[in-house]
Each structure stands twice: as C-alpha cells, then as structure tokens.
CSV table of C-alpha atoms in Angstrom, one decimal:
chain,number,residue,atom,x,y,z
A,1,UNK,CA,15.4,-8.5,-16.5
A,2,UNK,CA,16.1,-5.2,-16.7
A,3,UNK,CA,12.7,-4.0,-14.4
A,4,UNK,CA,14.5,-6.7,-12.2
A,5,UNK,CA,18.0,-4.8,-11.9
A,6,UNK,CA,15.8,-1.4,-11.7
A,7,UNK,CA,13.8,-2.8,-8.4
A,8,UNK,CA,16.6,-4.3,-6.9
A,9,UNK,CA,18.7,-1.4,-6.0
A,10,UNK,CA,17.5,0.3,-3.0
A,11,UNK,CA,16.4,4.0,-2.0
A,12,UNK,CA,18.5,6.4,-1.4
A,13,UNK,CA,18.4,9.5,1.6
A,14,UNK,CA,16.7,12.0,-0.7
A,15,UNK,CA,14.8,9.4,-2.1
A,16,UNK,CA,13.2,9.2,1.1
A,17,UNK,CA,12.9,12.8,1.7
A,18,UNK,CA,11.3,13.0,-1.3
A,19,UNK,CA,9.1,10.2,-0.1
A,20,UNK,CA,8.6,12.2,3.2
A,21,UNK,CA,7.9,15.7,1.9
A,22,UNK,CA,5.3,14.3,-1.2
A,23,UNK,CA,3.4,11.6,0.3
A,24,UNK,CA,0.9,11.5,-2.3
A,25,UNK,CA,3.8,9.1,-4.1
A,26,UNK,CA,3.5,7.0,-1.2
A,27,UNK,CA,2.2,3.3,-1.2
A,28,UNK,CA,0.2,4.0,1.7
A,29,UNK,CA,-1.8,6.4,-0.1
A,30,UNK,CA,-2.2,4.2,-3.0
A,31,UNK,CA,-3.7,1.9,-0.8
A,32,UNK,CA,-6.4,3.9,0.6
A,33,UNK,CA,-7.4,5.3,-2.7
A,34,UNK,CA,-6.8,2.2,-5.3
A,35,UNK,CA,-9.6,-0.5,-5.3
A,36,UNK,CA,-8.8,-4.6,-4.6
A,37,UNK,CA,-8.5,-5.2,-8.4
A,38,UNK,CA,-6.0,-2.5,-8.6
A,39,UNK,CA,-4.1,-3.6,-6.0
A,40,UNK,CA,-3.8,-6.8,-6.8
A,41,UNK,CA,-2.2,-5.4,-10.5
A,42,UNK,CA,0.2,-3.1,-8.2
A,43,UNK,CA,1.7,-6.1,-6.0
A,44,UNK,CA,2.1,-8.8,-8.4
A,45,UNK,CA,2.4,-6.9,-11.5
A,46,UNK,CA,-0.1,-5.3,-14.4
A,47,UNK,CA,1.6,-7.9,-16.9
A,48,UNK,CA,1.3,-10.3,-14.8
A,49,UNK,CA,-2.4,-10.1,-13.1
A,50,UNK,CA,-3.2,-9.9,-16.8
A,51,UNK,CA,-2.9,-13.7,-17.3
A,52,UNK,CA,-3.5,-14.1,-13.5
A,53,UNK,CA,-7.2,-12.9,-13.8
A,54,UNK,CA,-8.4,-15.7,-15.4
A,55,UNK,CA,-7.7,-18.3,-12.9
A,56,UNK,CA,-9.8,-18.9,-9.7
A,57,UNK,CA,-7.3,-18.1,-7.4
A,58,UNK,CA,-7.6,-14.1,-8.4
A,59,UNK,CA,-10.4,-14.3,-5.8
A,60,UNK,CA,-8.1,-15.1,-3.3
A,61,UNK,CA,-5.5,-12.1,-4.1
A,62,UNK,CA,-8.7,-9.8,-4.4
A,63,UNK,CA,-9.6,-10.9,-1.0
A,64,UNK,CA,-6.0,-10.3,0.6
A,65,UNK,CA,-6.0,-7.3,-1.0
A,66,UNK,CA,-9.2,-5.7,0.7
A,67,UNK,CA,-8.1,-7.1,3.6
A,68,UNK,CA,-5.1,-5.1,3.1
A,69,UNK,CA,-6.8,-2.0,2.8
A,70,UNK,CA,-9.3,-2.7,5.9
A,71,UNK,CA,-6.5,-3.3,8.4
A,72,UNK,CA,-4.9,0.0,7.0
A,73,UNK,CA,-8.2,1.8,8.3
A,74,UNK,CA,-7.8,0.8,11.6
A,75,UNK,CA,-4.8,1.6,11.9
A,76,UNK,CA,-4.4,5.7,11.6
A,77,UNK,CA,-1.6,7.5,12.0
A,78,UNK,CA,-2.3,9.4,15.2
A,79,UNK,CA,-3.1,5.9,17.3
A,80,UNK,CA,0.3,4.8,15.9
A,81,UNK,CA,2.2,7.8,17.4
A,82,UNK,CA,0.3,7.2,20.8
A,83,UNK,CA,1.6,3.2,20.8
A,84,UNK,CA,4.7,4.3,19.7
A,85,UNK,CA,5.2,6.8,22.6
A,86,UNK,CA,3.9,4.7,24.8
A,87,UNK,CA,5.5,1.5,24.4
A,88,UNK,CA,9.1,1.3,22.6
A,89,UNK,CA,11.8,1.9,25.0
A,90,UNK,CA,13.0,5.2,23.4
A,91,UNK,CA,15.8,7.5,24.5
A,92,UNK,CA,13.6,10.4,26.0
A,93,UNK,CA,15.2,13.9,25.8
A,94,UNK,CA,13.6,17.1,27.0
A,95,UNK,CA,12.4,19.3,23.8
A,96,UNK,CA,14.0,17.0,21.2
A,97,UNK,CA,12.6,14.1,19.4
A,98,UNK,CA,13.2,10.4,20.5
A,99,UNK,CA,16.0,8.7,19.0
A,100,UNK,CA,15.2,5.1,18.1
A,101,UNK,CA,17.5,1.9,18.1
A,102,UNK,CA,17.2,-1.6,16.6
A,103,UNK,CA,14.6,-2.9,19.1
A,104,UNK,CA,12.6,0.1,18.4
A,105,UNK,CA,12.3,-0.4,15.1
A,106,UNK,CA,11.8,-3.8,15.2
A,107,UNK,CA,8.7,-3.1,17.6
A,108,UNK,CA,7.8,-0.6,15.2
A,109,UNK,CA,7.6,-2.3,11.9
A,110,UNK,CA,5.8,-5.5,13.5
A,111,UNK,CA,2.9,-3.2,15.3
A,112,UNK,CA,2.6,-1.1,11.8
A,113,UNK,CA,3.4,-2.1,8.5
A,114,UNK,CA,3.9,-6.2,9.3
A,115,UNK,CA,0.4,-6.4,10.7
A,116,UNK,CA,-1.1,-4.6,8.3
A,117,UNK,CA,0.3,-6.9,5.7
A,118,UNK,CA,-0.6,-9.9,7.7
A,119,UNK,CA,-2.3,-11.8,5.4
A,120,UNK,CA,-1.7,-15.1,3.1
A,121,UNK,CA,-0.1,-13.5,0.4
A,122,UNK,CA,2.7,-11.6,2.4
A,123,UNK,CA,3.0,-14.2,5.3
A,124,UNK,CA,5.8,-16.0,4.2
A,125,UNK,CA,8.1,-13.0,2.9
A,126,UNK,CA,7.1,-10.8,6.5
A,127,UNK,CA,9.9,-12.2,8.6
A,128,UNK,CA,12.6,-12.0,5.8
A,129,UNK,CA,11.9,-8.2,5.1
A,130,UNK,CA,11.6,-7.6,8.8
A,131,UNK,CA,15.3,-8.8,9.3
A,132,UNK,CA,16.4,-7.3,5.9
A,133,UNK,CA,15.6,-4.0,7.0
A,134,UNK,CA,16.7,-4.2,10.9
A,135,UNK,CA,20.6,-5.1,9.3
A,136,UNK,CA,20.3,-2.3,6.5
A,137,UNK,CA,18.6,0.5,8.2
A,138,UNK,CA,21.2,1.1,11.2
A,139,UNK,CA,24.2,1.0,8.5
A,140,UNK,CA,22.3,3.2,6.0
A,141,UNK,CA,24.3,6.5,5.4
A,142,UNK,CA,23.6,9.3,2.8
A,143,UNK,CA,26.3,8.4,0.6
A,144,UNK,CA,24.9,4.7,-0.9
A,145,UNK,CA,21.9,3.0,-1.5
A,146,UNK,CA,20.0,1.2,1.6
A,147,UNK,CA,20.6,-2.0,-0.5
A,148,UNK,CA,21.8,-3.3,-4.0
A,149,UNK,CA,19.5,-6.7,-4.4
A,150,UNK,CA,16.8,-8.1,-2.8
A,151,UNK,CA,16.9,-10.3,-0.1
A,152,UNK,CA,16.3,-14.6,-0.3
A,153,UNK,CA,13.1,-15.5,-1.6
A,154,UNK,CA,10.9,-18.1,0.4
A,155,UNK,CA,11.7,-21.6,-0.2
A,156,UNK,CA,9.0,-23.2,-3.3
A,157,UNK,CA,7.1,-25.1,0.2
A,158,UNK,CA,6.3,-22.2,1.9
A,159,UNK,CA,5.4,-20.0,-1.4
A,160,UNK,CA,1.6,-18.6,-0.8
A,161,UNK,CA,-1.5,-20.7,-2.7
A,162,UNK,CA,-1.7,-17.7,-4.9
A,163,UNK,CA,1.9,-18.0,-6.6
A,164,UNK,CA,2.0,-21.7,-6.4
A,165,UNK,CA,-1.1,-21.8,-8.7
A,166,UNK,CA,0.4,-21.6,-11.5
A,167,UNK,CA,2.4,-25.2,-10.9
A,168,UNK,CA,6.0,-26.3,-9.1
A,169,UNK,CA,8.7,-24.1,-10.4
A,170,UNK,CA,10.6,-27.1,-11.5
A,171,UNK,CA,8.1,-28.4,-14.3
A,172,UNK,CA,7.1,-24.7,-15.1
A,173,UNK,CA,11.2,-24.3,-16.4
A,174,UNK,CA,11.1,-27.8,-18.2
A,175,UNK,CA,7.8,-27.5,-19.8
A,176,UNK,CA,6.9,-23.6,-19.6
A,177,UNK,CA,9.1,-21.2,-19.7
A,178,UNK,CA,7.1,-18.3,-20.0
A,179,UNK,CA,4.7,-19.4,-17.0
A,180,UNK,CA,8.3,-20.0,-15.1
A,181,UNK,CA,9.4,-16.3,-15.6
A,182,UNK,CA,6.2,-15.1,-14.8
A,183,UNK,CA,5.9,-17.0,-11.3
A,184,UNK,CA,9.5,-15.8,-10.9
A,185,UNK,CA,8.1,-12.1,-11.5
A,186,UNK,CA,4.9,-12.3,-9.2
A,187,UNK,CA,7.9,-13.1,-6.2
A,188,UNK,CA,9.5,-10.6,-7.3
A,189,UNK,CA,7.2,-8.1,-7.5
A,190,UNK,CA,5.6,-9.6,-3.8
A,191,UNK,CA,8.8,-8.8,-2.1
A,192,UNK,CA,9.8,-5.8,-3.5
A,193,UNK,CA,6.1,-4.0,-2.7
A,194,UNK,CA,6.3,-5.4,1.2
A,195,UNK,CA,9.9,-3.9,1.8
A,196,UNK,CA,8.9,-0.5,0.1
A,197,UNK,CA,5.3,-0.8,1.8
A,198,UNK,CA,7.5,-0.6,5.0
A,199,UNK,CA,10.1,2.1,3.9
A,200,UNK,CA,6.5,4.0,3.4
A,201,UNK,CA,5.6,3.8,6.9
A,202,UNK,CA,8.8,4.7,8.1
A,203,UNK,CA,8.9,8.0,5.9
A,204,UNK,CA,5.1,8.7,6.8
A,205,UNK,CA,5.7,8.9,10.9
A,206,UNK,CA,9.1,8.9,11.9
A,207,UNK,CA,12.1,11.3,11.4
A,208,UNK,CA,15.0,11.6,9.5
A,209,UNK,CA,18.1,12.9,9.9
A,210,UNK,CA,21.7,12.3,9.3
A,211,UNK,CA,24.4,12.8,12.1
A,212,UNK,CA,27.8,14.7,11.2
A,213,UNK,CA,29.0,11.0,10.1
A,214,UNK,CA,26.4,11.0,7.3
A,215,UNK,CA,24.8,7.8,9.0
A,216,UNK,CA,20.9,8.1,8.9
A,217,UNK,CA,18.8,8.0,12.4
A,218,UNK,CA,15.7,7.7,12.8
A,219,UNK,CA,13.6,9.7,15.5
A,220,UNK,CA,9.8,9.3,17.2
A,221,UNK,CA,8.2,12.4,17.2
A,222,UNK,CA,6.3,12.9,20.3
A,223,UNK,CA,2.7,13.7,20.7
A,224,UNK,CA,3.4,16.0,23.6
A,225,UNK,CA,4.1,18.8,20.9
A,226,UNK,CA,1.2,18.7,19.2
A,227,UNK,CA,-1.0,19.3,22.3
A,228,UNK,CA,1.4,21.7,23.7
A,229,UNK,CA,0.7,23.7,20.1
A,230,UNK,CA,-2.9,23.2,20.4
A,231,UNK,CA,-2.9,24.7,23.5
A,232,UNK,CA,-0.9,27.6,23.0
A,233,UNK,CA,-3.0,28.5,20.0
A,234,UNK,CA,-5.9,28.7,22.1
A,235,UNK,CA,-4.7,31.0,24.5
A,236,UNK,CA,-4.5,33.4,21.4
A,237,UNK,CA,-8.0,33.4,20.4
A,238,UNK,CA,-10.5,35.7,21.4
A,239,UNK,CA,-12.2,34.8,24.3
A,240,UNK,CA,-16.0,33.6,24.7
A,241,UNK,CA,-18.7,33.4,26.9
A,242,UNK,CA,-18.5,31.2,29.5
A,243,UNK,CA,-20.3,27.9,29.0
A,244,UNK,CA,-20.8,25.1,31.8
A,245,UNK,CA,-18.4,22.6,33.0
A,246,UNK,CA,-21.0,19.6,32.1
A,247,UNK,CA,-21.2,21.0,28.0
A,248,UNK,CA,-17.8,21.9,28.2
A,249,UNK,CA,-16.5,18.2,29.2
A,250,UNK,CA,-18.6,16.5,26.4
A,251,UNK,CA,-17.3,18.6,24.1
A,252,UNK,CA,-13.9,18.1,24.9
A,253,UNK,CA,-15.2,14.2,24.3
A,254,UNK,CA,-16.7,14.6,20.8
A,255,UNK,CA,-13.1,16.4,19.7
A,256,UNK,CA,-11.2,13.8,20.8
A,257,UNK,CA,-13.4,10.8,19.3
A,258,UNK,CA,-13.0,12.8,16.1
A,259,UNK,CA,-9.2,12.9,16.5
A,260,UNK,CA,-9.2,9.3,16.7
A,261,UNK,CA,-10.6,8.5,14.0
A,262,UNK,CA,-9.5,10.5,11.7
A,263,UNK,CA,-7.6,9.3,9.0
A,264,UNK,CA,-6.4,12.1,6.6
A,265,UNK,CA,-3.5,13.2,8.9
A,266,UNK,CA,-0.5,10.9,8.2
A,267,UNK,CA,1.5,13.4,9.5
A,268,UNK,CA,6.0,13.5,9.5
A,269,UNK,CA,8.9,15.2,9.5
A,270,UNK,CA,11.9,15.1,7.6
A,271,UNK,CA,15.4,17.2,8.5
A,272,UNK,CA,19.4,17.2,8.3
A,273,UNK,CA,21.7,18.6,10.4
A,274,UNK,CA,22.6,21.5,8.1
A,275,UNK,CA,18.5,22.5,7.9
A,276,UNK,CA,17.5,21.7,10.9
A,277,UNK,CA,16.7,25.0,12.2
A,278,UNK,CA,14.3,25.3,8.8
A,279,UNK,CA,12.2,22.1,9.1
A,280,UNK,CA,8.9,21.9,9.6
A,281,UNK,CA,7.6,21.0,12.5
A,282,UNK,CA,4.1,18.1,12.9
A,283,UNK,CA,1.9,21.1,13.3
A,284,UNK,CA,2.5,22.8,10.6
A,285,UNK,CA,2.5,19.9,8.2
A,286,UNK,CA,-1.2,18.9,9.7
A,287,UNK,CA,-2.2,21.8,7.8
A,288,UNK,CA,-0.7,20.2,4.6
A,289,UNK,CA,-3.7,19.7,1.4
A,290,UNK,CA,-4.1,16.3,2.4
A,291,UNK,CA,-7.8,16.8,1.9
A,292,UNK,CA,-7.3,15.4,-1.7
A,293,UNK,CA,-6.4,12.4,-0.5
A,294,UNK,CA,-9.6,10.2,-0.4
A,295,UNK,CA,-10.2,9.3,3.8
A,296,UNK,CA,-10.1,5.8,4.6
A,297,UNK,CA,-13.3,5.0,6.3
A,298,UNK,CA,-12.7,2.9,9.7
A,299,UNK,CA,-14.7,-0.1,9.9
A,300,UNK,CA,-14.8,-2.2,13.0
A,301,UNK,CA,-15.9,-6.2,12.2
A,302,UNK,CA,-16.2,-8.8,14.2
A,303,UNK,CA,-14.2,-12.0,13.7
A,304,UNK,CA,-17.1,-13.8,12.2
A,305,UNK,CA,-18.1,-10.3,9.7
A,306,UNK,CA,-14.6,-10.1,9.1
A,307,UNK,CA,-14.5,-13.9,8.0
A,308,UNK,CA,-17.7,-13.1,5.6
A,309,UNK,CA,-15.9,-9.9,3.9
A,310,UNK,CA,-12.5,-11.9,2.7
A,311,UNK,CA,-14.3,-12.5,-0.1
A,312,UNK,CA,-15.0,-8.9,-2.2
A,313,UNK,CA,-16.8,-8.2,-5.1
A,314,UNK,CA,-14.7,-8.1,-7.8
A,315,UNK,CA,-15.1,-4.5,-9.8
A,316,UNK,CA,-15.5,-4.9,-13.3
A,317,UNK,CA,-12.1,-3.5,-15.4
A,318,UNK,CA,-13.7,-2.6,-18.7
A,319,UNK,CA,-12.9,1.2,-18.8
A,320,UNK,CA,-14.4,4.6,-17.6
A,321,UNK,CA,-17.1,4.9,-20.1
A,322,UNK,CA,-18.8,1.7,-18.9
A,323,UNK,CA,-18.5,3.0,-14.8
A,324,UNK,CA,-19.8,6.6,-15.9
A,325,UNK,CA,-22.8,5.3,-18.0
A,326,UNK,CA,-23.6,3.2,-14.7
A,327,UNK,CA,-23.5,6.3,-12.5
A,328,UNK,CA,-25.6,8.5,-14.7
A,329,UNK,CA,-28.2,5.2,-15.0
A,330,UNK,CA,-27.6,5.3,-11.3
A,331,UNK,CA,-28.3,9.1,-10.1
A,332,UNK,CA,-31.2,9.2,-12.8
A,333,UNK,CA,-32.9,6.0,-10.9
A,334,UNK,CA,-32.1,7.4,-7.5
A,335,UNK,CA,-34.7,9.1,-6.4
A,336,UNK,CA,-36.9,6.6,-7.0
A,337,UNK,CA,-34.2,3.5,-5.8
A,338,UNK,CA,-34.1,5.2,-2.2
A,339,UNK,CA,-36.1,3.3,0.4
A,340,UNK,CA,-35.0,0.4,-1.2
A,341,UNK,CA,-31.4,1.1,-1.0
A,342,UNK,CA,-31.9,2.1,2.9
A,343,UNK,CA,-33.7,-1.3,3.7
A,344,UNK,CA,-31.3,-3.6,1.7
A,345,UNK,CA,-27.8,-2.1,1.7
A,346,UNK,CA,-25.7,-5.3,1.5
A,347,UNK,CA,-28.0,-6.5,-1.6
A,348,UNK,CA,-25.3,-6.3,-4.1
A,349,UNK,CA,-25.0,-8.5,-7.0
A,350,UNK,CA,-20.9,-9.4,-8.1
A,351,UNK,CA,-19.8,-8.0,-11.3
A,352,UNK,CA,-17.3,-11.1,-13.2
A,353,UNK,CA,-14.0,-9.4,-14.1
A,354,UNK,CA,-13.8,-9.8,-18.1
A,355,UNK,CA,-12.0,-12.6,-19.2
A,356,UNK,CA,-10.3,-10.2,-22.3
A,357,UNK,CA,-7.3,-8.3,-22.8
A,358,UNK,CA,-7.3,-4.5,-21.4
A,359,UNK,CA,-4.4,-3.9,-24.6
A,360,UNK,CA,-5.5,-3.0,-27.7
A,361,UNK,CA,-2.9,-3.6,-29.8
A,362,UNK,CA,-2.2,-6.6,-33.1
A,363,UNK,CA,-3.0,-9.3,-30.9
A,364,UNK,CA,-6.2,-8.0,-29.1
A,365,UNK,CA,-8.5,-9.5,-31.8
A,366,UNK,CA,-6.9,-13.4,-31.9
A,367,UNK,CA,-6.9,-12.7,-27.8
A,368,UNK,CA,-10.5,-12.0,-27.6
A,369,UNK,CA,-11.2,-14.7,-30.5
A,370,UNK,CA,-9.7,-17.6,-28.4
A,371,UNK,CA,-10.8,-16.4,-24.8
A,372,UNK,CA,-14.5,-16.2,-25.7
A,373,UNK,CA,-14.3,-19.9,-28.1
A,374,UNK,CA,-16.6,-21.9,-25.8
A,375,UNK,CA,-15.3,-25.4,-27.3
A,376,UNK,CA,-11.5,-24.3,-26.5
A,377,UNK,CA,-10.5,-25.9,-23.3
A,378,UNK,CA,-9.2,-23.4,-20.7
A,379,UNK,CA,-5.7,-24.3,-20.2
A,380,UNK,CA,-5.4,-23.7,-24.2
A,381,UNK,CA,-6.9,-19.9,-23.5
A,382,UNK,CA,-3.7,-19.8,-20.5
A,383,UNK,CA,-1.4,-20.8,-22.8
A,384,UNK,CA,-2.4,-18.7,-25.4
A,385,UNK,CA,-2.8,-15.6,-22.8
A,386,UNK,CA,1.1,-16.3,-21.9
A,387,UNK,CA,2.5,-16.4,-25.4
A,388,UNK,CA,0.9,-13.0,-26.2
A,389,UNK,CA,1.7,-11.8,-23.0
A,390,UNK,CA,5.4,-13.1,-23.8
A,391,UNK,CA,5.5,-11.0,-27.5
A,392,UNK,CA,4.0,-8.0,-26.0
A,393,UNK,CA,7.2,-7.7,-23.8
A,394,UNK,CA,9.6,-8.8,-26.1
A,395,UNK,CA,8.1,-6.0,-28.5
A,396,UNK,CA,8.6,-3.6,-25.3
A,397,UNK,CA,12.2,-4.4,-24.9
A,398,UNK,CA,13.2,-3.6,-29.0
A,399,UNK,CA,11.5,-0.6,-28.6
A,400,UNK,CA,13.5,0.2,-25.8
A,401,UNK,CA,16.9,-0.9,-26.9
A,402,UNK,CA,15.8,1.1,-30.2
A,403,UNK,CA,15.5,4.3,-28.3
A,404,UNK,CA,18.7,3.8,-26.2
A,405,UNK,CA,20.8,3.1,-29.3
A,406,UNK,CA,19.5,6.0,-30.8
C-alpha cells in the first residue's frame, strides 16, 4: 500500500520541468525504445505480469501494447505541432507563444496522447483521465501538487478482458485474497501509466510557465519560428553556385519528406517568468543529443495488415546471455542466411515466453519445480505463482520498515 500512496500524489511544477528539460525519463521514450513484453511489465506492473504471463490473455496485453508503440510512430512530434497550430482555437499573439485554454487542451489530449492509447486495455479509463486532467490542469499552481489521489476507477462491467481474467472482484476477496489485491494493483497501475503518459506529452510539446499568480499556463509553440530560424541561418552561409529551378524544387521536396518523418525531434520548451529571458528557444533544443534515443520507425498498415499485426511475437525473457549467443549464432550464419532472409522476411517462427520465475531467490527452485510438473493442473501452478509472489513482497516490506527504523 505504500507504492499506492507513493503513486497517488501528483507531479509537481519542477517535477515537470524536470520532465521537460530530461526527456530521456519520459514515458514516451520508454515507449519507443522498450519492447511489447516490457511494456506490458511497465503498465500493469513487473510483480504483477510475473503471475500474469502465464495465462492466455498476456497475448492480448502484448498485442495492445505493440499497438501502442505503432500508433506512437505515426504520430511524430513535428505533425503534431502542425495540427496543433492549425486547428485549436488559440489566442494568437504576434512574436509570443499561443496561450492555450480548456478547449484547447481538451482538443489536444484527445488528437495526441488519447488516440495513441486507444486500444482495449486503456479504453475504459481514457475518458476519466481526459476529465481529470481538464479540472486539475487550469487550477494547477507551483505551490501544490496537480493532485493528491487518483481519480474513480471503471465500474467491474466495463473493466478490459485483460484485468477481468483473473475472475469478478467479488469472489477474488471471498476466496483469493492475493489474486484480489493483485487485480486491484493491475487498475492501479493502468490508470496511473495513462494520466502520466499524458502529463508526458504535455511536457514533450507544449510550454510552461507560471504567471505572477504562480498559476501554471500552458503555451503552443508555433512552427512559424522554426522556419523563420531556418531561414535566417541560411542567409549566413556561404553562397553556392547556382543550380536550376527544376533540381532546386525537388530538393526542397526530399527535405521536407525527411522532416516529416522524422521521429527523433520531440522538441519543447520550458520557462518561468523570472527566467524567461534565459530559456531556450525550439531551435536550439533540436540540436539537443537526442540521437541516443533509438528512432521509432513509421510504418503505414492498412486496416486489414493492421488487423494481422495485433498479435506480436512474444520475445523470449530469459536474460542477455541467451539474446547475445543468438546474435553471435546469427552474424556468424549471415552471410550465408542472406538471400533467404531477402526472399522471406515475414518467415519468423514465435519464441513461448518461459513459464518460470525471472527471481532467483529461496523460492526459485520450488517455483520452477511446480511450473514445469506436467501432472499438476494449471490453476494449482497460479495459485502457487501468487503465494510466492505474495511472500516475496511481504519479505520486501520488512526489509523496508527495517531500514526506516534503523
């Protein structure tokens, strides 16, 4: 419970800031660069996914999740601005950024971050967040958290097929308490990665900046700068030869198909009042070392490939020496593997996700005993799973209330 008071309590302004000015922290960057399994362990919880992988609905969350992470793709950061400056009704004022309001937002959150998350594991906690956060942003000052608990959960009916696997809440307290508190924790953990998901989004491309009041606002920056920039920094370079208007006009093309597409420039900026006149400003955070920061590759499906790819392959979890003797098996056969490869890209075979404990700890070996017991039914190996699961943070918590007393 105490994770639960942790997560509850909102950001605060320099939180954000902090957010805005390291976004390698940021959720959307963990999205790009984490894999479906991964993800899946980062919304509903490692502890939790633990004793989740086992059951057949972990294909379904693995799905979601790369479908989480194809939408994100499509959606880079320079289109957004473009929408953005083209479509909310913003206050427009001549060399200053655009102040947003309420409608703004809400326009905002449900073009970026909402349909990104639009799949059947969000879906039901979407509309809650998206009204939690219109009432808290506008009274959000720099003096207090933007909230102190989470909003309402979804009602037990319209709970996603994922959390509602594990059985009605109702018998789960009555029968099994520890299957209860974990289904309690998955909700949890659901609704607190969608609001922060969206406090992301906001840090990554809007502006911040508190008014004389200490009341936060929250400003569009226009694209118009950029170019104007971009322009001015030509008229400083040396000048070349002259080329002709046809070579010239396709390459003006081919730089701005590369703009569009490109991916690595999640580009914001953050100020106050007080250091406003030191701020950065978008151009010179484009030339920020984002270029660690793996790209995420755009992929345009049709509905019916789209349909096909909901179902990933599930990457195997068994460590890093197992992946690196694969990729040295892998380079060695290359050469050789090549044509083959070319003519048959999709032929892929699924690797099974273990059905073990990634712990190593006193109950690893009766874990691994009972899991791989062919004759042991598989609601037994659940059970067991949970108990362990159960001790494992009990034994967590004494060491922790053994430090603090200490």
């Amino acid at each position: 419970m105490a994770s639960d008071v942790e997560k509850s309590h909102g950001p605060t302004f320099s939180s954000l800031m902090n957010i805005s000015s390291r976004k390698e922290h940021s959720l959307i960057r963990k999205v790009t660069a984490s894999s479906p399994v991964e993800l899946g362990a980062l919304v509903i919880g490692s502890a939790v996914y633990e004793v989740f992988m086992d059951m057949p609905e972990c294909n379904d969350l693995n799905g979601a999740m790369a479908a989480l992470k194809r939408k994100q793709a499509r959606l880079p950061p320079g289109r957004a601005l473009r929408w953005m400056n083209q479509n909310l009704a913003i206050k427009q004022e001549e060399d200053k950024s655009q102040l947003m309001e309420s409608r703004d937002m809400g326009l905002f959150l449900s073009r970026c971050p909402i349909s990104v998350l639009s799949n059947a594991v969000f879906k039901p906690f979407l509309p809650i967040v998206r009204k939690f956060l219109l009432n808290r942003l506008f009274l959000f000052t720099n003096k207090n958290r933007l909230y102190k608990h989470l909003p309402e959960f979804p009602s037990e009916k319209q709970l996603p097929a994922v959390v509602n696997a594990l059985g009605p809440m109702e018998q789960l307290v009555k029968n099994y308490p520890h299957l209860a508190r974990m289904k309690h924790e998955m909700i949890f953990n659901i609704m607190d990665f969608t609001i922060k998901y969206c406090m992301d989004w906001i840090c990554e491309l809007l502006l911040l900046r508190c008014n004389s009041d200490g009341k936060v606002e929250y400003y569009c920056p226009p694209v118009d700068q950029k170019s104007q920039k971009r322009e001015c920094c030509s008229e400083k370079k040396p000048k070349q030869p002259k080329k002709s208007r046809k070579s010239s006009v396709r390459k003006e093309k081919k730089i701005q198909s590369k703009a569009d597409g490109d991916d690595s420039g999640w580009e914001t900026q953050t100020m106050t009042n007080s250091s406003s006149s030191s701020s950065c400003n978008l151009e010179d955070l484009k030339n920020e070392p984002l270029k660690k920061v793996a790209k995420i590759e755009v992929i345009e499906l049709n509905d019916e490939e789209e349909g096909k790819a909901e179902q990933p392959m599930q990457p195997s979890s068994s460590g890093v020496v197992a992946s690196s003797q694969q990729k040295a098996e892998a380079q060695q056969s290359a050469p050789q593997q090549a044509p083959q490869d070319l003519a048959s890209p999709d032929a892929q075979t699924p690797i099974p996700v273990p059905a073990y404990s990634m712990i190593h700890d006193d109950w690893s070996d009766m874990l691994t005993m009972a899991l791989t017991d062919p004759s042991l039914p598989s609601h037994y190996k659940t059970m067991i799973h949970c108990l362990i699961a159960s001790n494992r943070d009990m034994k967590n918590m004494i060491v922790m209330m053994r430090t603090q007393q200490s």
